[in-house]
XYZ file of C-alpha atoms in Angstrom:
374
model
C 17.258 1.702 -14.565
C 17.677 -1.815 -15.993
C 15.929 -0.620 -19.156
C 18.407 2.180 -19.722
C 16.729 5.028 -17.883
C 18.726 7.369 -15.665
C 16.850 7.239 -12.360
C 17.245 9.666 -9.464
C 15.297 9.294 -6.215
C 14.298 12.310 -4.135
C 12.625 11.567 -0.808
C 12.173 12.707 2.777
C 15.095 12.751 5.150
C 14.338 10.277 7.923
C 16.204 9.938 11.223
C 19.477 7.975 11.025
C 19.487 7.734 7.212
C 22.185 9.655 5.292
C 21.205 12.698 3.222
C 22.717 11.086 0.118
C 23.657 7.540 -0.859
C 23.661 5.258 -3.882
C 21.491 2.129 -3.923
C 21.865 -0.371 -6.779
C 23.488 2.332 -8.875
C 20.641 4.804 -8.259
C 21.444 8.081 -6.448
C 19.080 8.772 -3.533
C 18.731 12.285 -2.100
C 16.923 12.838 1.208
C 15.806 16.385 1.869
C 13.976 18.446 4.444
C 14.206 18.427 8.216
C 15.152 15.004 9.577
C 12.412 13.301 11.518
C 9.892 10.505 11.594
C 7.406 9.809 8.855
C 4.008 11.317 9.523
C 0.907 12.845 8.019
C 2.482 16.317 7.805
C 5.910 15.226 6.554
C 5.177 15.585 2.837
C 3.928 19.096 3.391
C 6.907 20.064 5.548
C 9.383 18.923 2.898
C 7.608 20.783 0.066
C 10.006 23.784 -0.159
C 13.057 21.531 0.256
C 11.802 19.214 -2.501
C 11.242 22.171 -4.831
C 14.764 23.452 -4.194
C 16.255 19.997 -4.804
C 14.295 19.559 -8.049
C 15.714 22.854 -9.275
C 19.224 21.912 -8.205
C 19.031 18.502 -9.916
C 17.310 19.769 -13.075
C 19.989 18.361 -15.411
C 19.391 14.833 -14.081
C 15.826 14.259 -15.297
C 13.274 14.727 -18.065
C 10.182 13.444 -16.236
C 9.174 13.911 -12.593
C 7.326 10.823 -11.327
C 5.632 11.443 -8.005
C 4.009 8.542 -6.139
C 1.329 9.874 -3.757
C 1.156 13.584 -4.673
C -0.055 14.905 -1.328
C 1.978 17.975 -0.475
C 5.110 17.141 -2.423
C 3.110 16.990 -5.668
C 2.668 20.746 -5.510
C 6.451 21.169 -5.647
C 6.595 18.749 -8.593
C 3.993 20.683 -10.610
C 5.478 24.112 -9.895
C 9.011 23.070 -10.810
C 7.822 21.026 -13.767
C 6.000 24.018 -15.228
C 8.941 26.320 -14.555
C 11.435 23.992 -16.258
C 9.145 22.618 -18.961
C 9.439 19.031 -17.623
C 6.656 16.471 -17.742
C 5.081 15.547 -14.399
C 3.376 12.226 -13.669
C 1.512 11.562 -10.444
C 0.762 8.095 -9.136
C -2.599 8.319 -7.396
C -2.197 5.672 -4.716
C -5.163 6.355 -2.424
C -8.821 7.051 -3.230
C -9.687 10.638 -2.341
C -6.238 12.144 -3.036
C -6.982 13.855 -6.348
C -10.486 14.989 -5.375
C -9.328 15.917 -1.843
C -12.257 13.871 -0.508
C -9.838 12.432 2.039
C -9.808 15.874 3.677
C -13.454 15.545 4.701
C -12.977 13.898 8.111
C -10.440 16.550 9.099
C -12.763 19.322 7.912
C -15.582 17.891 10.029
C -13.311 17.955 13.071
C -12.766 21.643 12.307
C -16.570 22.087 12.091
C -16.335 22.771 8.356
C -18.999 21.205 6.110
C -17.205 19.104 3.440
C -19.815 20.128 0.855
C -19.778 23.814 1.824
C -18.166 26.828 0.212
C -15.311 27.084 2.718
C -14.343 23.445 2.109
C -14.463 23.994 -1.642
C -12.192 27.030 -1.275
C -9.711 25.105 0.872
C -9.613 22.240 -1.636
C -9.382 24.429 -4.714
C -5.595 24.949 -4.865
C -4.500 21.342 -4.180
C -7.133 19.997 -6.594
C -5.881 22.376 -9.279
C -2.321 21.289 -8.596
C -3.078 17.561 -8.591
C -5.095 17.676 -11.804
C -2.407 19.836 -13.464
C -0.040 16.879 -13.786
C 0.666 15.884 -17.388
C -0.473 12.352 -16.582
C -1.851 10.441 -13.605
C -0.995 6.782 -13.090
C -3.979 5.090 -11.420
C -3.619 1.995 -9.257
C -7.289 1.041 -9.551
C -10.429 1.639 -11.586
C -11.919 3.469 -8.599
C -9.087 6.011 -8.680
C -9.355 6.322 -12.467
C -13.046 7.205 -12.153
C -12.228 9.757 -9.456
C -9.706 11.421 -11.790
C -12.231 11.544 -14.629
C -14.800 13.115 -12.299
C -12.198 15.727 -11.306
C -11.833 16.714 -14.967
C -8.694 14.804 -15.991
C -8.918 13.838 -19.673
C -8.838 10.077 -20.339
C -5.764 10.519 -22.576
C -3.833 11.718 -19.517
C -4.638 8.633 -17.417
C -2.399 5.564 -17.178
C -3.271 2.281 -15.470
C -0.447 0.799 -13.436
C 0.065 -1.990 -10.935
C 2.735 -2.583 -8.345
C 5.418 -4.897 -9.665
C 6.547 -7.837 -7.542
C 9.881 -9.613 -7.432
C 8.482 -13.079 -8.093
C 11.779 -14.729 -7.199
C 11.691 -13.103 -3.773
C 7.983 -13.555 -3.098
C 7.419 -17.207 -3.958
C 6.139 -20.422 -2.367
C 8.702 -22.051 -0.120
C 9.620 -25.672 0.484
C 8.903 -27.375 3.810
C 12.540 -26.895 4.743
C 12.381 -23.156 3.962
C 9.161 -22.827 5.941
C 10.747 -24.515 8.956
C 13.834 -22.281 8.729
C 11.660 -19.163 8.456
C 9.638 -20.176 11.480
C 12.822 -20.697 13.433
C 14.097 -17.257 12.404
C 10.900 -15.554 13.607
C 10.458 -17.721 16.692
C 7.246 -19.337 15.445
C 6.155 -22.885 16.328
C 6.450 -25.612 13.720
C 3.443 -27.614 14.937
C 0.684 -24.998 14.473
C -1.080 -23.407 11.517
C 0.118 -19.802 11.205
C -2.320 -17.111 10.052
C -0.555 -13.916 9.039
C -1.430 -10.229 8.711
C 1.206 -7.816 7.341
C 0.615 -4.074 7.465
C 0.276 -1.066 9.727
C -1.619 -1.750 12.940
C -4.281 0.680 11.814
C -8.046 0.727 12.092
C -8.673 0.897 8.336
C -6.572 -2.248 7.809
C -9.166 -4.276 9.715
C -6.817 -5.205 12.561
C -9.551 -5.067 15.205
C -11.875 -7.202 13.067
C -9.130 -9.831 12.777
C -8.795 -9.962 16.560
C -12.558 -10.036 17.077
C -12.926 -12.877 14.587
C -10.077 -14.793 16.214
C -11.645 -14.348 19.648
C -14.978 -15.664 18.351
C -13.494 -18.710 16.597
C -10.476 -19.464 18.842
C -9.144 -21.996 16.318
C -7.421 -24.890 18.017
C -3.858 -25.543 16.936
C -3.471 -22.192 15.156
C -1.499 -19.005 15.798
C -2.344 -15.492 14.620
C 0.689 -13.374 13.750
C 0.385 -9.626 13.165
C 3.492 -8.094 11.591
C 3.709 -4.345 11.175
C 4.411 -1.096 12.954
C 2.318 0.891 15.370
C 1.677 4.393 14.016
C 0.969 6.433 17.173
C 1.265 9.683 15.229
C -1.864 8.749 13.246
C -5.423 8.953 14.594
C -6.285 5.506 13.171
C -3.545 3.635 15.057
C -4.906 0.627 16.985
C -1.671 -1.072 18.075
C -2.196 -0.430 21.775
C -5.926 -1.134 21.501
C -5.268 -4.444 19.760
C -2.786 -5.582 22.405
C -5.231 -4.597 25.149
C -7.996 -6.614 23.439
C -5.671 -9.615 23.236
C -4.798 -9.419 26.930
C -8.375 -8.767 28.035
C -9.643 -11.888 26.290
C -6.760 -14.147 27.265
C -5.449 -14.589 23.721
C -1.743 -14.156 24.455
C -0.975 -17.809 23.610
C -2.842 -17.578 20.314
C -1.849 -14.101 19.072
C 1.651 -12.799 18.423
C 2.546 -9.156 17.622
C 5.880 -9.126 15.766
C 6.247 -5.394 15.125
C 7.935 -4.168 11.910
C 9.527 -6.926 9.839
C 12.492 -6.251 7.541
C 11.955 -9.297 5.323
C 8.235 -9.983 4.774
C 8.936 -12.483 1.962
C 10.605 -14.856 4.407
C 7.805 -14.387 6.933
C 5.211 -15.249 4.297
C 7.017 -18.530 3.623
C 6.518 -19.299 7.330
C 2.731 -18.824 7.124
C -0.197 -21.036 6.096
C -2.939 -18.405 5.630
C -2.921 -14.662 4.910
C -5.643 -12.347 6.289
C -6.211 -8.767 5.146
C -9.720 -7.371 5.847
C -9.043 -3.730 4.908
C -11.859 -1.182 4.866
C -10.354 0.224 1.654
C -7.277 -0.431 -0.486
C -6.094 1.322 -3.618
C -4.071 -1.761 -4.538
C -3.166 -3.922 -1.536
C 0.539 -4.603 -2.010
C 0.878 -7.078 0.851
C -2.083 -9.048 -0.524
C -0.404 -9.291 -3.940
C 2.807 -10.392 -2.208
C 0.874 -13.084 -0.349
C -0.584 -14.356 -3.637
C 2.911 -14.523 -5.117
C 4.028 -16.452 -2.040
C 1.369 -19.078 -2.699
C -0.644 -18.279 0.425
C -4.420 -18.735 0.536
C -5.891 -15.295 1.166
C -8.931 -14.031 3.053
C -9.562 -10.380 2.176
C -12.282 -7.813 1.691
C -13.889 -6.997 -1.642
C -12.869 -3.334 -1.719
C -11.003 -0.913 -3.977
C -8.155 -2.350 -5.998
C -8.468 -5.777 -4.339
C -11.635 -6.384 -6.343
C -9.648 -6.102 -9.561
C -7.476 -9.167 -9.013
C -9.185 -11.205 -6.282
C -12.057 -13.487 -7.302
C -14.102 -15.066 -4.533
C -13.670 -18.851 -4.320
C -11.185 -18.802 -7.225
C -7.991 -17.225 -5.891
C -9.199 -15.934 -2.506
C -12.065 -15.908 -0.045
C -13.724 -12.488 0.074
C -15.675 -11.039 2.992
C -17.473 -7.706 3.461
C -15.432 -5.036 5.276
C -16.194 -4.441 8.942
C -17.886 -7.816 9.550
C -15.807 -9.900 11.973
C -18.485 -12.623 12.201
C -18.212 -13.440 8.488
C -14.438 -13.124 8.662
C -14.424 -15.660 11.499
C -16.667 -18.042 9.579
C -14.397 -18.015 6.515
C -11.287 -18.291 8.678
C -12.686 -21.358 10.449
C -13.606 -22.885 7.098
C -10.169 -22.299 5.560
C -8.227 -23.594 8.549
C -10.267 -26.794 8.455
C -9.844 -27.492 4.734
C -6.279 -28.247 3.578
C -7.407 -28.934 -0.002
C -9.048 -25.490 -0.215
C -5.866 -23.861 1.099
C -3.782 -25.618 -1.545
C -6.186 -24.751 -4.383
C -6.392 -21.071 -3.475
C -2.633 -20.857 -2.984
C -1.909 -22.268 -6.451
C -4.451 -19.960 -8.088
C -3.045 -16.958 -6.238
C 0.475 -17.622 -7.470
C -0.829 -17.887 -11.034
C -2.589 -14.531 -10.626
C 0.626 -12.886 -9.417
C 2.645 -14.297 -12.313
C 0.047 -13.142 -14.834
C -0.480 -9.616 -13.500
C 2.428 -8.421 -11.355
C 5.621 -9.618 -13.032
C 8.193 -6.792 -13.262
C 8.732 -7.262 -17.003
C 5.042 -6.661 -17.654
C 4.557 -3.781 -15.197
C 7.816 -1.877 -15.662
C 7.884 -2.481 -19.400
C 4.535 -0.747 -19.856
C 5.399 2.081 -17.464
C 8.838 2.704 -18.984
C 7.319 2.816 -22.463
C 4.814 5.457 -21.320
C 7.380 7.585 -19.495
C 9.940 7.490 -22.298
C 7.610 8.493 -25.147
C 8.750 11.749 -26.761
C 6.539 14.638 -25.720
C 5.514 15.243 -29.333
C 4.085 11.700 -29.540
C 2.437 11.741 -26.144
C 0.049 14.679 -26.527
C 0.093 16.843 -23.429
C 1.776 14.019 -21.574
């Protein structure tokens, strides 16, 4: 919008949020049955999204759809009907190929490589690859799109943009104020995780590593929501592990946090041992905040994290190695400072909004005649 584009947001109607409002001059429409977010929500809102896209057809020239599951089908159908360009942002490995259906198919006793699975995946794969362009958050996703038959000319590489004035290193005074706001002690090293309390985020490995190391004078803070509607939720399991091993004085569950930038200024170390990440937004935010990071070398994280240069990298699913690197980092203030400075430099170089949005706006605003099929 700051670059002169007329932006309209169409999203799911969530409990307690109004069906229409204006945020920073951008109209936001919420459609579909009101309810909580969940795995089926984007499929349930599909007909409502299609109707809204038709109703708002004078407001847009390009439909940009982050995470095309379900709702992307509405975008493609309406885009074809109206002759509007459609761009998907592939945010998770397995979306475009429908490989992320495989676990569900196995639970239904359907072989992922069999004919029935191929038939079930056929329509959504056709829809997802029918977008005029696909914006890929990582090289892994770009390769998946190529393998699914998407021409290289229709692929864009994007990153998440960060507000580098919001996510930034804080002074000692700001750190003390942030700790006071979140009820955190000022005399202990704070190790922070921000994200869903979900199995694939490595939450259980963090707790196992903490139990093994039991670092003296340190506090582990986990900030993020439980997701009981998802099969991978481990919020209750993580709290039970903490209680069973007597870690209540060393581990704090904060729940959802409205202002993660402030919380990051209260921390000394950031931990994020995901099993997979298309990009890892909270990791990028931690880099911008000048925090030393321990993370896994997976997915999109591998594209901007370099072991021993701007982060410490560990294999996914290995709490022993995570504990070893955690113990090392907590005991080495110079290493924390060096990694924190390098991380901030990485964020400034790669995730500044001028760089990210400038490139994306240029791609979206190209005349159709100059952009090939896109």
